[in-house]
């Protein structure tokens, strides 16, 4: 089969991925073989390919938003970043598999979907509603699920006032969910193009990153890797409100005033990874409300270009690799 392979990480502009013919993977016990129909390109792929996430194997096929058909089964399924958990650590036993001590990550600790075929654990594939076509389902499989989990971690209830601080791909996929829950959505974000996108998706209020929403928010989700943004979100909350931080890294948390910003049972929470329940629930809802992200299609040979486009924010919406393109 044809696959885009990473042997040594490096600047994506220097084309670290090479497209090669390699043996088709053989599914092991408890695994299925998938014929890849499409694979979304996530910013985390960029961190794998450029080495910000240190290599754990001497060669890997990236890609963790896989839409594929089970070979010898036919069903179309999705695969995400969480490729497996041990099921036995204290977190798994508490039902918090997103915090598992020994997780498997698709396209990082195991081969992913920048290929014509991929294997996946049979208990870590997700049904895809027929209303979502391949191209539009792929970007939902990481950014969409994580965005949905952020809403859960923030404790969003129907009809609430919810702030989104930063408006990249994950945030832009949550807005339809919030609208389906009759929430009002307030978007504070840097960058004219992100503000325009928020307006076009029907946000109730849109401002720059320094502007405060006109109401006290029940919940806020921050998507920018900036501690200042977390404090801005806190400053917009009502008593008892929650800020959920959807970022793996923050530059820092600046000093802030406890009495005015955190007292009153306000909470700050981080969002880590996802559970299978998040994936199933989100995909089912996405099918019902018809979330359709903007996508740009790339072929397998253009995997480096797809990652470069994500790095430079050069495309409107998500990049998707289609092996047959
Ligand atoms: Zn575990
Ligand atoms: Zn991802």
PDB file of C-alpha atoms and ligand atoms in Angstrom:
ATOM      1  CA  UNK A   1       0.000   0.000   0.000  1.00  0.00           C
ATOM      2  CA  UNK A   2       0.954   3.638  -0.339  1.00  0.00           C
ATOM      3  CA  UNK A   3       1.664   5.566   2.875  1.00  0.00           C
ATOM      4  CA  UNK A   4       3.202   8.863   3.982  1.00  0.00           C
ATOM      5  CA  UNK A   5       5.975   7.919   6.391  1.00  0.00           C
ATOM      6  CA  UNK A   6       7.882   9.931   8.968  1.00  0.00           C
ATOM      7  CA  UNK A   7      11.400   8.685   9.635  1.00  0.00           C
ATOM      8  CA  UNK A   8      12.901  11.706  11.295  1.00  0.00           C
ATOM      9  CA  UNK A   9      10.941  14.761  12.433  1.00  0.00           C
ATOM     10  CA  UNK A  10      11.736  18.166  10.977  1.00  0.00           C
ATOM     11  CA  UNK A  11      10.379  21.439   9.654  1.00  0.00           C
ATOM     12  CA  UNK A  12       7.405  20.560   7.501  1.00  0.00           C
ATOM     13  CA  UNK A  13       8.621  22.963   4.811  1.00  0.00           C
ATOM     14  CA  UNK A  14      11.584  20.586   4.353  1.00  0.00           C
ATOM     15  CA  UNK A  15       9.163  17.742   3.539  1.00  0.00           C
ATOM     16  CA  UNK A  16       9.907  15.242   6.334  1.00  0.00           C
ATOM     17  CA  UNK A  17       7.180  12.860   5.116  1.00  0.00           C
ATOM     18  CA  UNK A  18       7.943  10.567   2.206  1.00  0.00           C
ATOM     19  CA  UNK A  19       5.301   8.676   0.258  1.00  0.00           C
ATOM     20  CA  UNK A  20       6.343   5.063  -0.170  1.00  0.00           C
ATOM     21  CA  UNK A  21       5.046   1.605  -0.993  1.00  0.00           C
ATOM     22  CA  UNK A  22       5.025  -0.459   2.207  1.00  0.00           C
ATOM     23  CA  UNK A  23       3.433  -3.787   3.180  1.00  0.00           C
ATOM     24  CA  UNK A  24      -0.237  -3.590   4.026  1.00  0.00           C
ATOM     25  CA  UNK A  25      -0.565  -3.833   7.848  1.00  0.00           C
ATOM     26  CA  UNK A  26      -1.868  -7.080   9.330  1.00  0.00           C
ATOM     27  CA  UNK A  27      -4.490  -6.732  12.045  1.00  0.00           C
ATOM     28  CA  UNK A  28      -3.502  -8.449  15.280  1.00  0.00           C
ATOM     29  CA  UNK A  29      -5.809  -9.922  17.907  1.00  0.00           C
ATOM     30  CA  UNK A  30      -8.606  -7.494  18.726  1.00  0.00           C
ATOM     31  CA  UNK A  31      -7.779  -5.258  15.763  1.00  0.00           C
ATOM     32  CA  UNK A  32      -9.506  -4.528  12.467  1.00  0.00           C
ATOM     33  CA  UNK A  33      -8.051  -3.602   9.089  1.00  0.00           C
ATOM     34  CA  UNK A  34      -9.503  -0.423   7.577  1.00  0.00           C
ATOM     35  CA  UNK A  35      -9.420   0.777   3.997  1.00  0.00           C
ATOM     36  CA  UNK A  36      -8.860   4.511   4.522  1.00  0.00           C
ATOM     37  CA  UNK A  37     -11.381   6.764   2.770  1.00  0.00           C
ATOM     38  CA  UNK A  38     -10.180  10.034   4.280  1.00  0.00           C
ATOM     39  CA  UNK A  39      -7.936  11.237   7.103  1.00  0.00           C
ATOM     40  CA  UNK A  40      -8.184  14.675   8.658  1.00  0.00           C
ATOM     41  CA  UNK A  41      -5.052  16.693   9.348  1.00  0.00           C
ATOM     42  CA  UNK A  42      -4.823  17.924  12.935  1.00  0.00           C
ATOM     43  CA  UNK A  43      -2.409  20.417  14.465  1.00  0.00           C
ATOM     44  CA  UNK A  44      -1.163  17.575  16.670  1.00  0.00           C
ATOM     45  CA  UNK A  45       0.059  15.821  13.475  1.00  0.00           C
ATOM     46  CA  UNK A  46       2.229  18.859  12.924  1.00  0.00           C
ATOM     47  CA  UNK A  47       3.663  18.452  16.452  1.00  0.00           C
ATOM     48  CA  UNK A  48       4.420  14.794  15.662  1.00  0.00           C
ATOM     49  CA  UNK A  49       5.973  15.528  12.262  1.00  0.00           C
ATOM     50  CA  UNK A  50       8.057  18.463  13.487  1.00  0.00           C
ATOM     51  CA  UNK A  51       9.158  16.663  16.663  1.00  0.00           C
ATOM     52  CA  UNK A  52       7.529  18.875  19.308  1.00  0.00           C
ATOM     53  CA  UNK A  53       6.071  15.587  20.461  1.00  0.00           C
ATOM     54  CA  UNK A  54       9.255  13.509  20.829  1.00  0.00           C
ATOM     55  CA  UNK A  55       9.421  10.462  18.523  1.00  0.00           C
ATOM     56  CA  UNK A  56       8.546   7.169  20.213  1.00  0.00           C
ATOM     57  CA  UNK A  57       9.187   4.916  17.170  1.00  0.00           C
ATOM     58  CA  UNK A  58      11.842   5.082  14.485  1.00  0.00           C
ATOM     59  CA  UNK A  59       9.209   5.394  11.771  1.00  0.00           C
ATOM     60  CA  UNK A  60       5.540   6.197  11.945  1.00  0.00           C
ATOM     61  CA  UNK A  61       2.599   6.898   9.678  1.00  0.00           C
ATOM     62  CA  UNK A  62       0.837   9.987  11.122  1.00  0.00           C
ATOM     63  CA  UNK A  63      -2.874  10.763  11.039  1.00  0.00           C
ATOM     64  CA  UNK A  64      -5.540  10.249  13.689  1.00  0.00           C
ATOM     65  CA  UNK A  65      -8.831  11.394  12.168  1.00  0.00           C
ATOM     66  CA  UNK A  66      -9.485   8.331  10.044  1.00  0.00           C
ATOM     67  CA  UNK A  67     -12.647   7.525   8.143  1.00  0.00           C
ATOM     68  CA  UNK A  68     -12.380   3.984   6.793  1.00  0.00           C
ATOM     69  CA  UNK A  69     -14.265   0.863   5.804  1.00  0.00           C
ATOM     70  CA  UNK A  70     -13.665  -2.304   7.776  1.00  0.00           C
ATOM     71  CA  UNK A  71     -12.139  -4.771   5.326  1.00  0.00           C
ATOM     72  CA  UNK A  72     -14.214  -7.983   5.426  1.00  0.00           C
ATOM     73  CA  UNK A  73     -16.985  -6.214   7.283  1.00  0.00           C
ATOM     74  CA  UNK A  74     -17.959  -3.248   5.218  1.00  0.00           C
ATOM     75  CA  UNK A  75     -19.057  -0.846   7.962  1.00  0.00           C
ATOM     76  CA  UNK A  76     -17.734   2.702   7.696  1.00  0.00           C
ATOM     77  CA  UNK A  77     -16.171   3.809  10.978  1.00  0.00           C
ATOM     78  CA  UNK A  78     -14.059   6.581  12.484  1.00  0.00           C
ATOM     79  CA  UNK A  79     -10.805   6.413  14.445  1.00  0.00           C
ATOM     80  CA  UNK A  80      -9.470   9.173  16.659  1.00  0.00           C
ATOM     81  CA  UNK A  81      -6.337  10.160  18.602  1.00  0.00           C
ATOM     82  CA  UNK A  82      -7.202   7.818  21.464  1.00  0.00           C
ATOM     83  CA  UNK A  83      -6.271   4.492  19.868  1.00  0.00           C
ATOM     84  CA  UNK A  84      -6.457   2.403  23.032  1.00  0.00           C
ATOM     85  CA  UNK A  85      -6.136   2.359  26.813  1.00  0.00           C
ATOM     86  CA  UNK A  86      -4.941  -0.354  29.206  1.00  0.00           C
ATOM     87  CA  UNK A  87      -8.287  -0.667  30.968  1.00  0.00           C
ATOM     88  CA  UNK A  88      -6.506  -1.570  34.204  1.00  0.00           C
ATOM     89  CA  UNK A  89      -4.850   1.573  35.590  1.00  0.00           C
ATOM     90  CA  UNK A  90      -6.510   3.487  38.447  1.00  0.00           C
ATOM     91  CA  UNK A  91      -7.980   6.028  35.996  1.00  0.00           C
ATOM     92  CA  UNK A  92      -9.468   3.465  33.651  1.00  0.00           C
ATOM     93  CA  UNK A  93     -10.958   1.692  36.656  1.00  0.00           C
ATOM     94  CA  UNK A  94     -12.572   4.956  37.713  1.00  0.00           C
ATOM     95  CA  UNK A  95     -14.104   5.365  34.246  1.00  0.00           C
ATOM     96  CA  UNK A  96     -11.681   8.174  33.360  1.00  0.00           C
ATOM     97  CA  UNK A  97     -10.026   6.550  30.372  1.00  0.00           C
ATOM     98  CA  UNK A  98      -9.043   9.970  29.000  1.00  0.00           C
ATOM     99  CA  UNK A  99      -6.500  10.080  31.868  1.00  0.00           C
ATOM    100  CA  UNK A 100      -5.145   6.535  31.308  1.00  0.00           C
ATOM    101  CA  UNK A 101      -1.542   6.019  32.432  1.00  0.00           C
ATOM    102  CA  UNK A 102      -0.651   3.928  29.344  1.00  0.00           C
ATOM    103  CA  UNK A 103      -2.675   5.159  26.392  1.00  0.00           C
ATOM    104  CA  UNK A 104      -2.090   4.346  22.728  1.00  0.00           C
ATOM    105  CA  UNK A 105      -2.208   7.286  20.347  1.00  0.00           C
ATOM    106  CA  UNK A 106      -3.148   6.819  16.715  1.00  0.00           C
ATOM    107  CA  UNK A 107      -0.545   8.163  14.302  1.00  0.00           C
ATOM    108  CA  UNK A 108       2.013   8.553  17.082  1.00  0.00           C
ATOM    109  CA  UNK A 109       2.550   5.470  19.232  1.00  0.00           C
ATOM    110  CA  UNK A 110       0.913   3.351  16.489  1.00  0.00           C
ATOM    111  CA  UNK A 111       0.594   3.917  12.739  1.00  0.00           C
ATOM    112  CA  UNK A 112      -2.215   6.201  11.622  1.00  0.00           C
ATOM    113  CA  UNK A 113      -4.232   7.103   8.583  1.00  0.00           C
ATOM    114  CA  UNK A 114      -1.960   8.892   6.098  1.00  0.00           C
ATOM    115  CA  UNK A 115      -2.100   5.647   4.134  1.00  0.00           C
ATOM    116  CA  UNK A 116      -4.349   3.465   2.007  1.00  0.00           C
ATOM    117  CA  UNK A 117      -4.871   1.034   4.918  1.00  0.00           C
ATOM    118  CA  UNK A 118      -4.617   1.243   8.693  1.00  0.00           C
ATOM    119  CA  UNK A 119      -5.276  -1.058  11.621  1.00  0.00           C
ATOM    120  CA  UNK A 120      -7.226   0.002  14.689  1.00  0.00           C
ATOM    121  CA  UNK A 121      -8.368  -1.596  17.904  1.00  0.00           C
ATOM    122  CA  UNK A 122     -11.841  -3.014  17.339  1.00  0.00           C
ATOM    123  CA  UNK A 123     -13.069  -1.419  20.576  1.00  0.00           C
ATOM    124  CA  UNK A 124     -11.723   2.027  19.591  1.00  0.00           C
ATOM    125  CA  UNK A 125     -13.598   2.548  16.323  1.00  0.00           C
ATOM    126  CA  UNK A 126     -16.735   4.647  16.210  1.00  0.00           C
ATOM    127  CA  UNK A 127     -19.869   4.348  14.093  1.00  0.00           C
ATOM    128  CA  UNK A 128     -20.350   7.275  11.688  1.00  0.00           C
ATOM    129  CA  UNK A 129     -23.854   8.536  10.931  1.00  0.00           C
ATOM    130  CA  UNK A 130     -24.728   8.217   7.223  1.00  0.00           C
ATOM    131  CA  UNK A 131     -25.591  11.932   7.125  1.00  0.00           C
ATOM    132  CA  UNK A 132     -21.892  12.776   7.485  1.00  0.00           C
ATOM    133  CA  UNK A 133     -19.875  12.160   4.317  1.00  0.00           C
ATOM    134  CA  UNK A 134     -16.208  11.120   4.525  1.00  0.00           C
ATOM    135  CA  UNK A 135     -14.772  14.559   3.943  1.00  0.00           C
ATOM    136  CA  UNK A 136     -16.941  16.258   6.529  1.00  0.00           C
ATOM    137  CA  UNK A 137     -16.690  13.482   9.121  1.00  0.00           C
ATOM    138  CA  UNK A 138     -12.863  13.360   9.170  1.00  0.00           C
ATOM    139  CA  UNK A 139     -12.207  16.776  10.795  1.00  0.00           C
ATOM    140  CA  UNK A 140     -14.785  16.021  13.488  1.00  0.00           C
ATOM    141  CA  UNK A 141     -12.825  13.023  14.749  1.00  0.00           C
ATOM    142  CA  UNK A 142     -10.348  14.960  16.888  1.00  0.00           C
ATOM    143  CA  UNK A 143     -11.007  18.697  16.964  1.00  0.00           C
ATOM    144  CA  UNK A 144     -14.749  18.117  17.075  1.00  0.00           C
ATOM    145  CA  UNK A 145     -14.701  15.495  19.826  1.00  0.00           C
ATOM    146  CA  UNK A 146     -12.262  17.495  21.966  1.00  0.00           C
ATOM    147  CA  UNK A 147     -14.369  20.629  21.532  1.00  0.00           C
ATOM    148  CA  UNK A 148     -17.434  18.660  22.611  1.00  0.00           C
ATOM    149  CA  UNK A 149     -15.599  17.313  25.659  1.00  0.00           C
ATOM    150  CA  UNK A 150     -14.674  20.900  26.575  1.00  0.00           C
ATOM    151  CA  UNK A 151     -18.358  21.782  26.711  1.00  0.00           C
ATOM    152  CA  UNK A 152     -18.939  18.815  29.019  1.00  0.00           C
ATOM    153  CA  UNK A 153     -15.996  19.697  31.269  1.00  0.00           C
ATOM    154  CA  UNK A 154     -17.315  23.258  31.482  1.00  0.00           C
ATOM    155  CA  UNK A 155     -20.691  21.792  32.513  1.00  0.00           C
ATOM    156  CA  UNK A 156     -22.676  23.630  29.826  1.00  0.00           C
ATOM    157  CA  UNK A 157     -26.453  23.384  30.331  1.00  0.00           C
ATOM    158  CA  UNK A 158     -29.122  24.183  27.741  1.00  0.00           C
ATOM    159  CA  UNK A 159     -29.909  27.873  27.382  1.00  0.00           C
ATOM    160  CA  UNK A 160     -26.754  29.151  29.068  1.00  0.00           C
ATOM    161  CA  UNK A 161     -24.479  32.023  28.055  1.00  0.00           C
ATOM    162  CA  UNK A 162     -21.214  30.468  26.866  1.00  0.00           C
ATOM    163  CA  UNK A 163     -17.997  32.248  25.912  1.00  0.00           C
ATOM    164  CA  UNK A 164     -15.465  30.870  23.426  1.00  0.00           C
ATOM    165  CA  UNK A 165     -12.046  32.515  23.776  1.00  0.00           C
ATOM    166  CA  UNK A 166     -10.116  31.816  20.584  1.00  0.00           C
ATOM    167  CA  UNK A 167     -11.838  30.519  17.480  1.00  0.00           C
ATOM    168  CA  UNK A 168      -9.780  27.893  15.651  1.00  0.00           C
ATOM    169  CA  UNK A 169     -11.072  24.618  14.255  1.00  0.00           C
ATOM    170  CA  UNK A 170     -12.105  23.064  17.576  1.00  0.00           C
ATOM    171  CA  UNK A 171     -14.048  26.159  18.673  1.00  0.00           C
ATOM    172  CA  UNK A 172     -15.703  26.575  15.295  1.00  0.00           C
ATOM    173  CA  UNK A 173     -17.038  22.995  15.534  1.00  0.00           C
ATOM    174  CA  UNK A 174     -18.547  23.552  19.008  1.00  0.00           C
ATOM    175  CA  UNK A 175     -20.715  26.469  17.978  1.00  0.00           C
ATOM    176  CA  UNK A 176     -23.295  24.280  16.215  1.00  0.00           C
ATOM    177  CA  UNK A 177     -23.550  22.086  19.324  1.00  0.00           C
ATOM    178  CA  UNK A 178     -24.146  25.136  21.530  1.00  0.00           C
ATOM    179  CA  UNK A 179     -26.783  26.408  19.116  1.00  0.00           C
ATOM    180  CA  UNK A 180     -28.503  23.010  19.179  1.00  0.00           C
ATOM    181  CA  UNK A 181     -28.626  23.355  22.984  1.00  0.00           C
ATOM    182  CA  UNK A 182     -30.170  26.852  22.669  1.00  0.00           C
ATOM    183  CA  UNK A 183     -27.142  28.477  24.254  1.00  0.00           C
ATOM    184  CA  UNK A 184     -26.041  32.009  23.457  1.00  0.00           C
ATOM    185  CA  UNK A 185     -22.489  32.095  22.129  1.00  0.00           C
ATOM    186  CA  UNK A 186     -20.010  34.914  22.787  1.00  0.00           C
ATOM    187  CA  UNK A 187     -16.740  34.737  20.854  1.00  0.00           C
ATOM    188  CA  UNK A 188     -13.619  36.725  21.806  1.00  0.00           C
ATOM    189  CA  UNK A 189     -10.794  36.099  19.366  1.00  0.00           C
ATOM    190  CA  UNK A 190      -7.739  37.557  17.753  1.00  0.00           C
ATOM    191  CA  UNK A 191      -7.653  37.798  13.982  1.00  0.00           C
ATOM    192  CA  UNK A 192     -10.169  39.291  11.597  1.00  0.00           C
ATOM    193  CA  UNK A 193     -10.688  36.004   9.697  1.00  0.00           C
ATOM    194  CA  UNK A 194     -11.639  34.122  12.871  1.00  0.00           C
ATOM    195  CA  UNK A 195     -14.066  36.902  13.848  1.00  0.00           C
ATOM    196  CA  UNK A 196     -15.643  36.792  10.386  1.00  0.00           C
ATOM    197  CA  UNK A 197     -16.009  33.023  10.634  1.00  0.00           C
ATOM    198  CA  UNK A 198     -17.684  33.359  14.061  1.00  0.00           C
ATOM    199  CA  UNK A 199     -20.144  35.899  12.642  1.00  0.00           C
ATOM    200  CA  UNK A 200     -20.897  33.685   9.642  1.00  0.00           C
ATOM    201  CA  UNK A 201     -21.570  30.712  11.944  1.00  0.00           C
ATOM    202  CA  UNK A 202     -24.124  32.745  13.871  1.00  0.00           C
ATOM    203  CA  UNK A 203     -22.337  33.738  17.109  1.00  0.00           C
ATOM    204  CA  UNK A 204     -24.551  36.028  19.198  1.00  0.00           C
ATOM    205  CA  UNK A 205     -21.652  38.377  19.917  1.00  0.00           C
ATOM    206  CA  UNK A 206     -18.120  38.611  18.500  1.00  0.00           C
ATOM    207  CA  UNK A 207     -15.257  40.724  19.841  1.00  0.00           C
ATOM    208  CA  UNK A 208     -11.480  40.982  19.795  1.00  0.00           C
ATOM    209  CA  UNK A 209      -9.378  39.094  22.362  1.00  0.00           C
ATOM    210  CA  UNK A 210      -9.366  42.130  24.666  1.00  0.00           C
ATOM    211  CA  UNK A 211     -13.081  42.778  24.519  1.00  0.00           C
ATOM    212  CA  UNK A 212     -15.313  41.570  27.305  1.00  0.00           C
ATOM    213  CA  UNK A 213     -18.626  39.913  26.381  1.00  0.00           C
ATOM    214  CA  UNK A 214     -21.623  42.125  27.251  1.00  0.00           C
ATOM    215  CA  UNK A 215     -23.070  39.619  29.757  1.00  0.00           C
ATOM    216  CA  UNK A 216     -21.675  37.598  32.665  1.00  0.00           C
ATOM    217  CA  UNK A 217     -20.955  34.157  31.259  1.00  0.00           C
ATOM    218  CA  UNK A 218     -22.156  30.890  32.781  1.00  0.00           C
ATOM    219  CA  UNK A 219     -19.316  28.968  31.116  1.00  0.00           C
ATOM    220  CA  UNK A 220     -16.217  29.836  29.146  1.00  0.00           C
ATOM    221  CA  UNK A 221     -13.899  27.679  27.071  1.00  0.00           C
ATOM    222  CA  UNK A 222     -10.437  28.941  26.177  1.00  0.00           C
ATOM    223  CA  UNK A 223      -8.716  27.607  23.058  1.00  0.00           C
ATOM    224  CA  UNK A 224      -5.657  29.883  22.900  1.00  0.00           C
ATOM    225  CA  UNK A 225      -2.388  28.657  24.492  1.00  0.00           C
ATOM    226  CA  UNK A 226      -2.273  31.815  26.584  1.00  0.00           C
ATOM    227  CA  UNK A 227      -2.699  32.291  30.327  1.00  0.00           C
ATOM    228  CA  UNK A 228      -3.809  35.883  29.799  1.00  0.00           C
ATOM    229  CA  UNK A 229      -6.782  34.532  27.876  1.00  0.00           C
ATOM    230  CA  UNK A 230      -7.665  32.247  30.809  1.00  0.00           C
ATOM    231  CA  UNK A 231      -7.685  35.266  33.135  1.00  0.00           C
ATOM    232  CA  UNK A 232      -9.793  37.246  30.646  1.00  0.00           C
ATOM    233  CA  UNK A 233     -12.262  34.368  30.576  1.00  0.00           C
ATOM    234  CA  UNK A 234     -12.357  34.240  34.392  1.00  0.00           C
ATOM    235  CA  UNK A 235     -13.050  37.972  34.479  1.00  0.00           C
ATOM    236  CA  UNK A 236     -16.143  37.402  32.315  1.00  0.00           C
ATOM    237  CA  UNK A 237     -17.712  34.707  34.540  1.00  0.00           C
ATOM    238  CA  UNK A 238     -20.629  34.886  36.926  1.00  0.00           C
ATOM    239  CA  UNK A 239     -20.288  33.414  40.417  1.00  0.00           C
ATOM    240  CA  UNK A 240     -20.204  29.620  40.233  1.00  0.00           C
ATOM    241  CA  UNK A 241     -19.166  29.726  36.575  1.00  0.00           C
ATOM    242  CA  UNK A 242     -16.515  27.487  35.019  1.00  0.00           C
ATOM    243  CA  UNK A 243     -13.590  28.123  32.681  1.00  0.00           C
ATOM    244  CA  UNK A 244     -12.474  25.009  30.776  1.00  0.00           C
ATOM    245  CA  UNK A 245      -9.028  25.258  29.199  1.00  0.00           C
ATOM    246  CA  UNK A 246      -8.800  23.414  25.879  1.00  0.00           C
ATOM    247  CA  UNK A 247      -5.044  23.643  25.380  1.00  0.00           C
ATOM    248  CA  UNK A 248      -2.273  21.111  25.980  1.00  0.00           C
ATOM    249  CA  UNK A 249       0.277  23.827  26.724  1.00  0.00           C
ATOM    250  CA  UNK A 250      -0.128  27.310  28.194  1.00  0.00           C
ATOM    251  CA  UNK A 251       2.628  29.889  28.135  1.00  0.00           C
ATOM    252  CA  UNK A 252       2.036  30.503  31.871  1.00  0.00           C
ATOM    253  CA  UNK A 253      -0.732  31.448  34.277  1.00  0.00           C
ATOM    254  CA  UNK A 254      -0.246  35.083  35.228  1.00  0.00           C
ATOM    255  CA  UNK A 255      -0.844  36.281  38.758  1.00  0.00           C
ATOM    256  CA  UNK A 256      -4.473  37.323  39.204  1.00  0.00           C
ATOM    257  CA  UNK A 257      -6.731  38.671  41.924  1.00  0.00           C
ATOM    258  CA  UNK A 258      -8.358  35.859  43.875  1.00  0.00           C
ATOM    259  CA  UNK A 259     -11.015  38.018  45.565  1.00  0.00           C
ATOM    260  CA  UNK A 260     -12.580  39.341  42.380  1.00  0.00           C
ATOM    261  CA  UNK A 261     -11.782  36.575  39.901  1.00  0.00           C
ATOM    262  CA  UNK A 262     -11.940  33.172  41.605  1.00  0.00           C
ATOM    263  CA  UNK A 263     -13.850  33.656  44.848  1.00  0.00           C
ATOM    264  CA  UNK A 264     -17.569  32.979  44.524  1.00  0.00           C
ATOM    265  CA  UNK A 265     -16.965  29.330  43.593  1.00  0.00           C
ATOM    266  CA  UNK A 266     -15.694  30.082  40.137  1.00  0.00           C
ATOM    267  CA  UNK A 267     -13.647  27.185  38.745  1.00  0.00           C
ATOM    268  CA  UNK A 268     -10.781  26.661  36.318  1.00  0.00           C
ATOM    269  CA  UNK A 269     -10.501  23.194  34.769  1.00  0.00           C
ATOM    270  CA  UNK A 270      -8.254  21.689  32.109  1.00  0.00           C
ATOM    271  CA  UNK A 271      -9.499  19.401  29.331  1.00  0.00           C
ATOM    272  CA  UNK A 272      -7.358  16.331  28.667  1.00  0.00           C
ATOM    273  CA  UNK A 273      -7.871  13.978  25.756  1.00  0.00           C
ATOM    274  CA  UNK A 274     -11.263  12.283  25.279  1.00  0.00           C
ATOM    275  CA  UNK A 275     -13.236   9.182  26.162  1.00  0.00           C
ATOM    276  CA  UNK A 276     -14.988   6.801  23.792  1.00  0.00           C
ATOM    277  CA  UNK A 277     -18.288   8.034  25.190  1.00  0.00           C
ATOM    278  CA  UNK A 278     -17.374  11.602  24.152  1.00  0.00           C
ATOM    279  CA  UNK A 279     -16.627  10.345  20.642  1.00  0.00           C
ATOM    280  CA  UNK A 280     -19.837   8.336  20.253  1.00  0.00           C
ATOM    281  CA  UNK A 281     -22.083  11.019  21.736  1.00  0.00           C
ATOM    282  CA  UNK A 282     -20.551  13.815  19.684  1.00  0.00           C
ATOM    283  CA  UNK A 283     -20.624  11.914  16.371  1.00  0.00           C
ATOM    284  CA  UNK A 284     -24.247  10.957  16.887  1.00  0.00           C
ATOM    285  CA  UNK A 285     -25.175  14.575  17.636  1.00  0.00           C
ATOM    286  CA  UNK A 286     -23.059  15.861  14.726  1.00  0.00           C
ATOM    287  CA  UNK A 287     -25.005  13.563  12.401  1.00  0.00           C
ATOM    288  CA  UNK A 288     -28.327  14.844  13.720  1.00  0.00           C
ATOM    289  CA  UNK A 289     -27.508  18.541  13.499  1.00  0.00           C
ATOM    290  CA  UNK A 290     -25.458  18.157  10.318  1.00  0.00           C
ATOM    291  CA  UNK A 291     -22.167  19.809  11.281  1.00  0.00           C
ATOM    292  CA  UNK A 292     -20.309  20.439   8.016  1.00  0.00           C
ATOM    293  CA  UNK A 293     -16.833  21.894   8.459  1.00  0.00           C
ATOM    294  CA  UNK A 294     -15.146  23.655   5.555  1.00  0.00           C
ATOM    295  CA  UNK A 295     -12.581  21.290   4.077  1.00  0.00           C
ATOM    296  CA  UNK A 296      -9.715  21.359   1.591  1.00  0.00           C
ATOM    297  CA  UNK A 297      -8.706  18.024   0.060  1.00  0.00           C
ATOM    298  CA  UNK A 298      -5.117  16.878  -0.410  1.00  0.00           C
ATOM    299  CA  UNK A 299      -3.754  13.642  -1.917  1.00  0.00           C
ATOM    300  CA  UNK A 300      -1.418  11.313  -0.017  1.00  0.00           C
ATOM    301  CA  UNK A 301       1.527  12.700  -2.026  1.00  0.00           C
ATOM    302  CA  UNK A 302       0.615  16.167  -0.758  1.00  0.00           C
ATOM    303  CA  UNK A 303       0.761  15.285   2.959  1.00  0.00           C
ATOM    304  CA  UNK A 304       3.657  17.716   3.551  1.00  0.00           C
ATOM    305  CA  UNK A 305       1.711  20.467   1.776  1.00  0.00           C
ATOM    306  CA  UNK A 306      -1.393  19.731   3.854  1.00  0.00           C
ATOM    307  CA  UNK A 307       0.611  20.086   7.078  1.00  0.00           C
ATOM    308  CA  UNK A 308       2.282  23.257   5.810  1.00  0.00           C
ATOM    309  CA  UNK A 309      -1.150  24.726   5.088  1.00  0.00           C
ATOM    310  CA  UNK A 310      -2.262  23.943   8.654  1.00  0.00           C
ATOM    311  CA  UNK A 311       0.943  25.446  10.038  1.00  0.00           C
ATOM    312  CA  UNK A 312       0.527  28.672   8.073  1.00  0.00           C
ATOM    313  CA  UNK A 313      -3.236  28.878   8.683  1.00  0.00           C
ATOM    314  CA  UNK A 314      -3.409  29.054   4.893  1.00  0.00           C
ATOM    315  CA  UNK A 315      -6.730  27.297   4.390  1.00  0.00           C
ATOM    316  CA  UNK A 316     -10.222  28.197   5.457  1.00  0.00           C
ATOM    317  CA  UNK A 317     -11.252  25.268   7.661  1.00  0.00           C
ATOM    318  CA  UNK A 318      -9.766  21.780   7.864  1.00  0.00           C
ATOM    319  CA  UNK A 319      -7.317  19.875   5.657  1.00  0.00           C
ATOM    320  CA  UNK A 320      -8.265  16.314   4.724  1.00  0.00           C
ATOM    321  CA  UNK A 321      -6.057  13.729   3.027  1.00  0.00           C
ATOM    322  CA  UNK A 322      -7.847  11.410   0.627  1.00  0.00           C
ATOM    323  CA  UNK A 323      -5.681   8.438  -0.460  1.00  0.00           C
ATOM    324  CA  UNK A 324      -7.631   8.031  -3.694  1.00  0.00           C
ATOM    325  CA  UNK A 325      -7.440  11.734  -4.649  1.00  0.00           C
TER     326      UNK A 325
HETATM  327 ZN1  LIG B   1      -5.629   3.103  31.941  1.00  0.00          ZN
HETATM  328 ZN1  LIG B   2      -5.916  15.810  16.861  1.00  0.00          ZN
END
